[in-house]
Amino acid sequence: MPEGPEIRREADKVEKALQKGPVIEMYTAFERLKAYENLLSGSEVNEVATKGKAMLIHLSSGYTIYSHNQLYGRWYVKNSYTYPKTNRKLRLALHNEKQSALLYSASDVEIMPTEEIGDHPFVSKVGPDPLSEKVTTEMIVERALDRRFRNRRLTSLLLDQHFIGGIGNYLRSEILFAAGIYPEKRPADLSDGQVHQVAEALLLLMNRSYKYKGVTTDETVVERAKAEGKTYSEYRHWVFNRGGQPCRVDGTEIIRFTAGSRRCYYCPTCQSG
């Protein structure tokens, strides 16, 4: 499933395309939404926001289109009324005179008055989204120490969209490595300084992944790897998907384990218990 940085980049792409002119036609594959096709024609796109792994297209007509890619959804941006060659099913299309934004395969699509979008079952429960909202280190620390979250293992908490929106499996491992925290710890087990380290790593790596297309390592690692002829997948992460390989910091073998039925990675020396 795409994580917050991937959805934020898709939102940027969709926003850039749809702000080139008013929507001249909308298509949806969902019968329950057909009435909106004519209603939303002529609308301007004010903003394309994200809330965790959901995308919110805010229209000048006072409506918002909500979509969640889930596992298989994908947005395409093409010249107006040009469609990709794909076996995927078209679920939603927004056309202006210059470009079309096309959503394929996703089944979680809704249209609501913008003033009510905060009541959507998913949106209402997602925590702050650092890539679309102003989120500070102090805000994350406060949430981590809240009684709702403080006794949750970090391997579970970081994937909980109620805590912070947009963190997925690769970011979970990368954030804990960057913070130097053993994965099975809880916020309640950590010192104040360690909780701040997690919060700072969370903001740093979500923004770095967004800016550099999924890369969470730093410039030194990337430049050295490129000079050695290594590929994107070889320099992309600190620990994720690197089980059995040496830690980039001290050479210790990266450990892979299962947490919440999903794979997780850590360095046993950089993240000692």
PDB file of C-alpha atoms in Angstrom:
ATOM      1  CA  MET A   1       0.000   0.000   0.000  1.00  0.00           C
ATOM      2  CA  PRO A   2       1.348   3.469  -0.842  1.00  0.00           C
ATOM      3  CA  GLU A   3       2.344   5.450   2.234  1.00  0.00           C
ATOM      4  CA  GLY A   4       1.817   9.119   3.021  1.00  0.00           C
ATOM      5  CA  PRO A   5       4.750  10.454   0.948  1.00  0.00           C
ATOM      6  CA  GLU A   6       3.583   8.569  -2.145  1.00  0.00           C
ATOM      7  CA  ILE A   7       0.003   9.830  -1.778  1.00  0.00           C
ATOM      8  CA  ARG A   8       1.235  13.399  -1.193  1.00  0.00           C
ATOM      9  CA  ARG A   9       3.253  13.264  -4.414  1.00  0.00           C
ATOM     10  CA  GLU A  10       0.209  11.933  -6.284  1.00  0.00           C
ATOM     11  CA  ALA A  11      -1.851  14.760  -4.800  1.00  0.00           C
ATOM     12  CA  ASP A  12       0.688  17.310  -6.064  1.00  0.00           C
ATOM     13  CA  LYS A  13       0.505  15.798  -9.544  1.00  0.00           C
ATOM     14  CA  VAL A  14      -3.306  15.748  -9.573  1.00  0.00           C
ATOM     15  CA  GLU A  15      -3.524  19.298  -8.207  1.00  0.00           C
ATOM     16  CA  LYS A  16      -1.140  20.657 -10.839  1.00  0.00           C
ATOM     17  CA  ALA A  17      -3.197  19.066 -13.609  1.00  0.00           C
ATOM     18  CA  LEU A  18      -6.636  20.002 -12.340  1.00  0.00           C
ATOM     19  CA  GLN A  19      -5.807  23.630 -11.613  1.00  0.00           C
ATOM     20  CA  LYS A  20      -5.192  24.282 -15.314  1.00  0.00           C
ATOM     21  CA  GLY A  21      -8.867  25.046 -15.815  1.00  0.00           C
ATOM     22  CA  PRO A  22     -12.381  24.233 -14.596  1.00  0.00           C
ATOM     23  CA  VAL A  23     -13.653  20.676 -14.685  1.00  0.00           C
ATOM     24  CA  ILE A  24     -15.508  20.310 -17.993  1.00  0.00           C
ATOM     25  CA  GLU A  25     -16.587  16.748 -17.332  1.00  0.00           C
ATOM     26  CA  MET A  26     -16.527  14.245 -14.508  1.00  0.00           C
ATOM     27  CA  TYR A  27     -17.039  10.496 -14.799  1.00  0.00           C
ATOM     28  CA  THR A  28     -17.515   7.977 -12.011  1.00  0.00           C
ATOM     29  CA  ALA A  29     -18.038   4.228 -12.225  1.00  0.00           C
ATOM     30  CA  PHE A  30     -20.108   4.222  -9.023  1.00  0.00           C
ATOM     31  CA  GLU A  31     -23.875   4.441  -9.522  1.00  0.00           C
ATOM     32  CA  ARG A  32     -24.338   6.047  -6.104  1.00  0.00           C
ATOM     33  CA  LEU A  33     -22.198   8.999  -7.265  1.00  0.00           C
ATOM     34  CA  LYS A  34     -23.599   9.461 -10.777  1.00  0.00           C
ATOM     35  CA  ALA A  35     -25.725  12.457  -9.758  1.00  0.00           C
ATOM     36  CA  TYR A  36     -22.543  14.410  -9.056  1.00  0.00           C
ATOM     37  CA  GLU A  37     -21.275  14.163 -12.642  1.00  0.00           C
ATOM     38  CA  ASN A  38     -23.376  17.114 -13.823  1.00  0.00           C
ATOM     39  CA  LEU A  39     -23.405  18.873 -10.469  1.00  0.00           C
ATOM     40  CA  LEU A  40     -19.616  19.216 -10.329  1.00  0.00           C
ATOM     41  CA  SER A  41     -19.049  20.175 -13.967  1.00  0.00           C
ATOM     42  CA  GLY A  42     -17.669  23.693 -14.155  1.00  0.00           C
ATOM     43  CA  SER A  43     -16.081  23.516 -10.704  1.00  0.00           C
ATOM     44  CA  GLU A  44     -12.598  24.854 -10.092  1.00  0.00           C
ATOM     45  CA  VAL A  45     -10.191  22.777  -8.020  1.00  0.00           C
ATOM     46  CA  ASN A  46      -9.205  24.841  -4.998  1.00  0.00           C
ATOM     47  CA  GLU A  47      -6.776  22.368  -3.461  1.00  0.00           C
ATOM     48  CA  VAL A  48      -5.813  18.700  -3.428  1.00  0.00           C
ATOM     49  CA  ALA A  49      -5.010  17.774   0.163  1.00  0.00           C
ATOM     50  CA  THR A  50      -4.121  14.522   1.874  1.00  0.00           C
ATOM     51  CA  LYS A  51      -5.188  13.002   5.153  1.00  0.00           C
ATOM     52  CA  GLY A  52      -2.907  10.102   5.857  1.00  0.00           C
ATOM     53  CA  LYS A  53      -3.287   7.767   2.897  1.00  0.00           C
ATOM     54  CA  ALA A  54      -6.460   9.447   1.615  1.00  0.00           C
ATOM     55  CA  MET A  55      -6.690  12.185  -1.014  1.00  0.00           C
ATOM     56  CA  LEU A  56      -9.149  15.088  -0.753  1.00  0.00           C
ATOM     57  CA  ILE A  57      -9.980  17.135  -3.862  1.00  0.00           C
ATOM     58  CA  HIS A  58     -11.627  20.355  -2.687  1.00  0.00           C
ATOM     59  CA  LEU A  59     -13.834  22.015  -5.311  1.00  0.00           C
ATOM     60  CA  SER A  60     -15.088  25.578  -5.653  1.00  0.00           C
ATOM     61  CA  SER A  61     -18.665  24.249  -5.786  1.00  0.00           C
ATOM     62  CA  GLY A  62     -18.405  23.395  -2.094  1.00  0.00           C
ATOM     63  CA  TYR A  63     -17.866  19.665  -2.484  1.00  0.00           C
ATOM     64  CA  THR A  64     -14.878  17.428  -1.768  1.00  0.00           C
ATOM     65  CA  ILE A  65     -13.983  14.207  -3.555  1.00  0.00           C
ATOM     66  CA  TYR A  66     -12.505  11.680  -1.121  1.00  0.00           C
ATOM     67  CA  SER A  67     -10.492   8.717  -2.382  1.00  0.00           C
ATOM     68  CA  HIS A  68      -8.313   6.062  -0.803  1.00  0.00           C
ATOM     69  CA  ASN A  69      -6.036   4.016  -3.055  1.00  0.00           C
ATOM     70  CA  GLN A  70      -6.023   1.034  -0.687  1.00  0.00           C
ATOM     71  CA  LEU A  71      -3.769  -1.702  -2.140  1.00  0.00           C
ATOM     72  CA  TYR A  72      -4.394  -1.363  -5.837  1.00  0.00           C
ATOM     73  CA  GLY A  73      -5.615   2.146  -6.628  1.00  0.00           C
ATOM     74  CA  ARG A  74      -3.548   4.368  -8.894  1.00  0.00           C
ATOM     75  CA  TRP A  75      -3.864   7.889 -10.260  1.00  0.00           C
ATOM     76  CA  TYR A  76      -2.766   8.784 -13.791  1.00  0.00           C
ATOM     77  CA  VAL A  77      -2.433  12.293 -15.204  1.00  0.00           C
ATOM     78  CA  LYS A  78      -2.734  12.477 -18.996  1.00  0.00           C
ATOM     79  CA  ASN A  79      -3.471  14.980 -21.724  1.00  0.00           C
ATOM     80  CA  SER A  80      -7.193  15.696 -21.798  1.00  0.00           C
ATOM     81  CA  TYR A  81      -9.250  12.585 -22.632  1.00  0.00           C
ATOM     82  CA  THR A  82      -6.143  10.458 -23.154  1.00  0.00           C
ATOM     83  CA  TYR A  83      -6.237   7.128 -21.349  1.00  0.00           C
ATOM     84  CA  PRO A  84      -3.376   4.788 -20.370  1.00  0.00           C
ATOM     85  CA  LYS A  85      -3.081   1.280 -21.726  1.00  0.00           C
ATOM     86  CA  THR A  86      -3.935  -0.775 -18.648  1.00  0.00           C
ATOM     87  CA  ASN A  87      -6.127  -3.666 -17.543  1.00  0.00           C
ATOM     88  CA  ARG A  88      -7.169  -1.661 -14.506  1.00  0.00           C
ATOM     89  CA  LYS A  89     -10.774  -0.427 -14.200  1.00  0.00           C
ATOM     90  CA  LEU A  90     -11.427   3.319 -14.417  1.00  0.00           C
ATOM     91  CA  ARG A  91     -13.220   4.469 -11.263  1.00  0.00           C
ATOM     92  CA  LEU A  92     -13.096   8.261 -11.480  1.00  0.00           C
ATOM     93  CA  ALA A  93     -12.121  10.789 -14.141  1.00  0.00           C
ATOM     94  CA  LEU A  94     -11.871  14.579 -13.962  1.00  0.00           C
ATOM     95  CA  HIS A  95     -11.242  16.377 -17.234  1.00  0.00           C
ATOM     96  CA  ASN A  96     -10.389  19.978 -18.054  1.00  0.00           C
ATOM     97  CA  GLU A  97      -9.412  21.369 -21.426  1.00  0.00           C
ATOM     98  CA  LYS A  98      -5.743  20.516 -20.982  1.00  0.00           C
ATOM     99  CA  GLN A  99      -5.445  17.468 -18.758  1.00  0.00           C
ATOM    100  CA  SER A 100      -7.304  14.569 -17.170  1.00  0.00           C
ATOM    101  CA  ALA A 101      -6.818  13.056 -13.723  1.00  0.00           C
ATOM    102  CA  LEU A 102      -7.804   9.389 -13.788  1.00  0.00           C
ATOM    103  CA  LEU A 103      -8.221   7.070 -10.812  1.00  0.00           C
ATOM    104  CA  TYR A 104      -8.048   3.357 -11.538  1.00  0.00           C
ATOM    105  CA  SER A 105      -8.825   0.284  -9.413  1.00  0.00           C
ATOM    106  CA  ALA A 106      -9.664   2.073  -6.145  1.00  0.00           C
ATOM    107  CA  SER A 107     -13.076   1.251  -4.693  1.00  0.00           C
ATOM    108  CA  ASP A 108     -13.111   3.695  -1.768  1.00  0.00           C
ATOM    109  CA  VAL A 109     -14.440   6.922  -3.319  1.00  0.00           C
ATOM    110  CA  GLU A 110     -16.979   9.360  -1.850  1.00  0.00           C
ATOM    111  CA  ILE A 111     -18.241  12.885  -2.565  1.00  0.00           C
ATOM    112  CA  MET A 112     -19.406  15.083   0.304  1.00  0.00           C
ATOM    113  CA  PRO A 113     -19.983  18.749   1.068  1.00  0.00           C
ATOM    114  CA  THR A 114     -16.584  20.148   2.038  1.00  0.00           C
ATOM    115  CA  GLU A 115     -17.926  21.367   5.373  1.00  0.00           C
ATOM    116  CA  GLU A 116     -18.842  17.761   6.249  1.00  0.00           C
ATOM    117  CA  ILE A 117     -15.674  15.999   5.094  1.00  0.00           C
ATOM    118  CA  GLY A 118     -14.317  16.013   8.638  1.00  0.00           C
ATOM    119  CA  ASP A 119     -17.169  13.652   9.566  1.00  0.00           C
ATOM    120  CA  HIS A 120     -16.157  11.032   7.006  1.00  0.00           C
ATOM    121  CA  PRO A 121     -15.548   7.711   8.851  1.00  0.00           C
ATOM    122  CA  PHE A 122     -11.897   7.565   7.771  1.00  0.00           C
ATOM    123  CA  VAL A 123     -11.021  11.258   7.860  1.00  0.00           C
ATOM    124  CA  SER A 124     -12.564  11.777  11.299  1.00  0.00           C
ATOM    125  CA  LYS A 125     -10.290   9.153  12.857  1.00  0.00           C
ATOM    126  CA  VAL A 126      -6.942   9.853  11.187  1.00  0.00           C
ATOM    127  CA  GLY A 127      -4.339  11.662  13.232  1.00  0.00           C
ATOM    128  CA  PRO A 128      -2.392  14.723  12.045  1.00  0.00           C
ATOM    129  CA  ASP A 129      -0.820  14.464   8.575  1.00  0.00           C
ATOM    130  CA  PRO A 130       2.685  16.024   8.610  1.00  0.00           C
ATOM    131  CA  LEU A 131       2.686  16.371   4.813  1.00  0.00           C
ATOM    132  CA  SER A 132      -0.529  18.408   4.563  1.00  0.00           C
ATOM    133  CA  GLU A 133      -0.861  19.995   7.989  1.00  0.00           C
ATOM    134  CA  LYS A 134       1.389  21.923  10.353  1.00  0.00           C
ATOM    135  CA  VAL A 135       2.667  19.233  12.713  1.00  0.00           C
ATOM    136  CA  THR A 136       5.459  19.950  15.197  1.00  0.00           C
ATOM    137  CA  THR A 137       7.781  17.757  17.224  1.00  0.00           C
ATOM    138  CA  GLU A 138       6.001  18.904  20.377  1.00  0.00           C
ATOM    139  CA  MET A 139       2.616  17.820  18.983  1.00  0.00           C
ATOM    140  CA  ILE A 140       3.923  14.327  18.233  1.00  0.00           C
ATOM    141  CA  VAL A 141       5.548  14.019  21.658  1.00  0.00           C
ATOM    142  CA  GLU A 142       2.294  15.049  23.330  1.00  0.00           C
ATOM    143  CA  ARG A 143       0.342  12.459  21.334  1.00  0.00           C
ATOM    144  CA  ALA A 144       2.892   9.703  22.001  1.00  0.00           C
ATOM    145  CA  LEU A 145       2.624  10.286  25.747  1.00  0.00           C
ATOM    146  CA  ASP A 146      -1.168  10.530  25.723  1.00  0.00           C
ATOM    147  CA  ARG A 147      -2.829   7.695  27.616  1.00  0.00           C
ATOM    148  CA  ARG A 148      -4.375   6.427  24.347  1.00  0.00           C
ATOM    149  CA  PHE A 149      -0.940   5.719  22.894  1.00  0.00           C
ATOM    150  CA  ARG A 150       1.784   5.665  25.573  1.00  0.00           C
ATOM    151  CA  ASN A 151       1.498   1.943  26.375  1.00  0.00           C
ATOM    152  CA  ARG A 152       1.447   0.735  22.764  1.00  0.00           C
ATOM    153  CA  ARG A 153       4.537  -0.907  21.281  1.00  0.00           C
ATOM    154  CA  LEU A 154       6.088   1.413  18.734  1.00  0.00           C
ATOM    155  CA  THR A 155       5.936  -1.262  16.034  1.00  0.00           C
ATOM    156  CA  SER A 156       2.155  -1.167  16.392  1.00  0.00           C
ATOM    157  CA  LEU A 157       1.701   2.505  17.234  1.00  0.00           C
ATOM    158  CA  LEU A 158       3.523   3.868  14.207  1.00  0.00           C
ATOM    159  CA  LEU A 159       1.212   1.951  11.857  1.00  0.00           C
ATOM    160  CA  ASP A 160      -1.906   3.182  13.646  1.00  0.00           C
ATOM    161  CA  GLN A 161      -3.387   5.935  11.482  1.00  0.00           C
ATOM    162  CA  HIS A 162      -5.173   7.311  14.552  1.00  0.00           C
ATOM    163  CA  PHE A 163      -1.774   8.307  15.912  1.00  0.00           C
ATOM    164  CA  ILE A 164      -0.153   9.994  12.893  1.00  0.00           C
ATOM    165  CA  GLY A 165      -1.555   9.787   9.398  1.00  0.00           C
ATOM    166  CA  GLY A 166       0.509   8.436   6.521  1.00  0.00           C
ATOM    167  CA  ILE A 167       3.088   6.167   8.177  1.00  0.00           C
ATOM    168  CA  GLY A 168       3.336   2.704   6.638  1.00  0.00           C
ATOM    169  CA  ASN A 169       5.591  -0.297   6.842  1.00  0.00           C
ATOM    170  CA  TYR A 170       8.832   1.038   5.394  1.00  0.00           C
ATOM    171  CA  LEU A 171       8.607   4.301   7.318  1.00  0.00           C
ATOM    172  CA  ARG A 172       8.019   2.419  10.569  1.00  0.00           C
ATOM    173  CA  SER A 173      11.378   0.637  10.377  1.00  0.00           C
ATOM    174  CA  GLU A 174      13.199   3.703   9.087  1.00  0.00           C
ATOM    175  CA  ILE A 175      11.887   6.065  11.770  1.00  0.00           C
ATOM    176  CA  LEU A 176      12.869   3.734  14.600  1.00  0.00           C
ATOM    177  CA  PHE A 177      16.343   3.251  13.141  1.00  0.00           C
ATOM    178  CA  ALA A 178      16.901   6.985  12.698  1.00  0.00           C
ATOM    179  CA  ALA A 179      15.758   7.545  16.294  1.00  0.00           C
ATOM    180  CA  GLY A 180      18.006   4.750  17.617  1.00  0.00           C
ATOM    181  CA  ILE A 181      15.074   3.063  19.384  1.00  0.00           C
ATOM    182  CA  TYR A 182      14.562  -0.664  19.893  1.00  0.00           C
ATOM    183  CA  PRO A 183      11.361  -1.554  17.978  1.00  0.00           C
ATOM    184  CA  GLU A 184       9.520  -3.302  20.826  1.00  0.00           C
ATOM    185  CA  LYS A 185       9.708  -0.309  23.166  1.00  0.00           C
ATOM    186  CA  ARG A 186       6.642   1.735  24.136  1.00  0.00           C
ATOM    187  CA  PRO A 187       6.578   5.514  24.553  1.00  0.00           C
ATOM    188  CA  ALA A 188       6.073   4.850  28.267  1.00  0.00           C
ATOM    189  CA  ASP A 189       9.428   3.026  28.341  1.00  0.00           C
ATOM    190  CA  LEU A 190      11.386   5.923  26.863  1.00  0.00           C
ATOM    191  CA  SER A 191      13.024   8.980  28.353  1.00  0.00           C
ATOM    192  CA  ASP A 192      11.738  12.395  27.324  1.00  0.00           C
ATOM    193  CA  GLY A 193      14.776  12.760  25.090  1.00  0.00           C
ATOM    194  CA  GLN A 194      14.075   9.465  23.342  1.00  0.00           C
ATOM    195  CA  VAL A 195      10.437  10.374  22.689  1.00  0.00           C
ATOM    196  CA  HIS A 196      11.695  13.594  21.100  1.00  0.00           C
ATOM    197  CA  GLN A 197      14.114  11.559  18.976  1.00  0.00           C
ATOM    198  CA  VAL A 198      11.215   9.494  17.622  1.00  0.00           C
ATOM    199  CA  ALA A 199       9.178  12.620  16.880  1.00  0.00           C
ATOM    200  CA  GLU A 200      12.085  14.332  15.128  1.00  0.00           C
ATOM    201  CA  ALA A 201      12.884  11.214  13.084  1.00  0.00           C
ATOM    202  CA  LEU A 202       9.224  10.883  12.115  1.00  0.00           C
ATOM    203  CA  LEU A 203       9.032  14.415  10.709  1.00  0.00           C
ATOM    204  CA  LEU A 204      12.459  14.222   9.081  1.00  0.00           C
ATOM    205  CA  LEU A 205      11.915  10.931   7.270  1.00  0.00           C
ATOM    206  CA  MET A 206       8.328  11.567   6.168  1.00  0.00           C
ATOM    207  CA  ASN A 207       9.454  14.817   4.571  1.00  0.00           C
ATOM    208  CA  ARG A 208      12.647  13.325   3.155  1.00  0.00           C
ATOM    209  CA  SER A 209      10.716  10.432   1.597  1.00  0.00           C
ATOM    210  CA  TYR A 210       8.217  12.882   0.102  1.00  0.00           C
ATOM    211  CA  LYS A 211      10.928  15.148  -1.304  1.00  0.00           C
ATOM    212  CA  TYR A 212      13.204  12.403  -2.626  1.00  0.00           C
ATOM    213  CA  LYS A 213      10.652   9.911  -3.969  1.00  0.00           C
ATOM    214  CA  GLY A 214      10.793   7.311  -1.242  1.00  0.00           C
ATOM    215  CA  VAL A 215      14.453   7.668  -0.276  1.00  0.00           C
ATOM    216  CA  THR A 216      15.020   7.764   3.487  1.00  0.00           C
ATOM    217  CA  THR A 217      18.827   7.586   3.629  1.00  0.00           C
ATOM    218  CA  ASP A 218      20.858  10.790   3.637  1.00  0.00           C
ATOM    219  CA  GLU A 219      22.796  12.475   0.832  1.00  0.00           C
ATOM    220  CA  THR A 220      26.104  10.880   1.851  1.00  0.00           C
ATOM    221  CA  VAL A 221      24.722   7.363   1.442  1.00  0.00           C
ATOM    222  CA  VAL A 222      23.039   8.209  -1.857  1.00  0.00           C
ATOM    223  CA  GLU A 223      26.053   9.928  -3.399  1.00  0.00           C
ATOM    224  CA  ARG A 224      28.431   7.128  -2.387  1.00  0.00           C
ATOM    225  CA  ALA A 225      26.068   4.451  -3.694  1.00  0.00           C
ATOM    226  CA  LYS A 226      25.588   6.224  -7.018  1.00  0.00           C
ATOM    227  CA  ALA A 227      29.345   6.591  -7.401  1.00  0.00           C
ATOM    228  CA  GLU A 228      29.619   2.825  -6.918  1.00  0.00           C
ATOM    229  CA  GLY A 229      26.978   2.211  -9.578  1.00  0.00           C
ATOM    230  CA  LYS A 230      24.320   0.990  -7.177  1.00  0.00           C
ATOM    231  CA  THR A 231      20.620   1.171  -7.962  1.00  0.00           C
ATOM    232  CA  TYR A 232      17.795   3.084  -6.291  1.00  0.00           C
ATOM    233  CA  SER A 233      16.620  -0.006  -4.406  1.00  0.00           C
ATOM    234  CA  GLU A 234      20.146  -0.541  -3.048  1.00  0.00           C
ATOM    235  CA  TYR A 235      20.535   2.932  -1.513  1.00  0.00           C
ATOM    236  CA  ARG A 236      16.905   3.813  -0.744  1.00  0.00           C
ATOM    237  CA  HIS A 237      16.624   2.741   2.915  1.00  0.00           C
ATOM    238  CA  TRP A 238      18.671   2.451   6.095  1.00  0.00           C
ATOM    239  CA  VAL A 239      17.266  -0.900   7.239  1.00  0.00           C
ATOM    240  CA  PHE A 240      13.961  -1.690   5.534  1.00  0.00           C
ATOM    241  CA  ASN A 241      14.172  -4.642   3.153  1.00  0.00           C
ATOM    242  CA  ARG A 242      17.856  -5.101   4.098  1.00  0.00           C
ATOM    243  CA  GLY A 243      17.646  -8.153   6.345  1.00  0.00           C
ATOM    244  CA  GLY A 244      20.993  -9.963   6.542  1.00  0.00           C
ATOM    245  CA  GLN A 245      22.892  -7.010   5.073  1.00  0.00           C
ATOM    246  CA  PRO A 246      25.363  -4.830   7.019  1.00  0.00           C
ATOM    247  CA  CYS A 247      24.151  -1.718   8.802  1.00  0.00           C
ATOM    248  CA  ARG A 248      25.213   1.403   6.924  1.00  0.00           C
ATOM    249  CA  VAL A 249      26.472   2.917  10.192  1.00  0.00           C
ATOM    250  CA  ASP A 250      28.405   0.173  11.986  1.00  0.00           C
ATOM    251  CA  GLY A 251      28.267  -2.929   9.792  1.00  0.00           C
ATOM    252  CA  THR A 252      26.140  -5.039  12.153  1.00  0.00           C
ATOM    253  CA  GLU A 253      23.828  -7.480  10.371  1.00  0.00           C
ATOM    254  CA  ILE A 254      20.304  -6.068   9.958  1.00  0.00           C
ATOM    255  CA  ILE A 255      17.639  -8.243  11.591  1.00  0.00           C
ATOM    256  CA  ARG A 256      14.285  -8.960   9.999  1.00  0.00           C
ATOM    257  CA  PHE A 257      11.351  -9.945  12.216  1.00  0.00           C
ATOM    258  CA  THR A 258       7.561  -9.931  12.096  1.00  0.00           C
ATOM    259  CA  ALA A 259       5.495  -7.345  13.951  1.00  0.00           C
ATOM    260  CA  GLY A 260       1.758  -7.136  13.464  1.00  0.00           C
ATOM    261  CA  SER A 261       1.950  -9.758  10.687  1.00  0.00           C
ATOM    262  CA  ARG A 262       4.222  -7.459   8.686  1.00  0.00           C
ATOM    263  CA  ARG A 263       7.968  -7.470   8.227  1.00  0.00           C
ATOM    264  CA  CYS A 264      10.075  -5.089  10.244  1.00  0.00           C
ATOM    265  CA  TYR A 265      13.838  -4.436  10.328  1.00  0.00           C
ATOM    266  CA  TYR A 266      16.343  -3.071  12.830  1.00  0.00           C
ATOM    267  CA  CYS A 267      20.028  -2.888  13.722  1.00  0.00           C
ATOM    268  CA  PRO A 268      20.665  -4.648  17.050  1.00  0.00           C
ATOM    269  CA  THR A 269      23.543  -2.325  17.968  1.00  0.00           C
ATOM    270  CA  CYS A 270      22.249   1.039  16.740  1.00  0.00           C
ATOM    271  CA  GLN A 271      18.881   0.179  18.305  1.00  0.00           C
ATOM    272  CA  SER A 272      19.964  -1.831  21.344  1.00  0.00           C
ATOM    273  CA  GLY A 273      17.292  -2.629  23.919  1.00  0.00           C
TER     274      GLY A 273
END
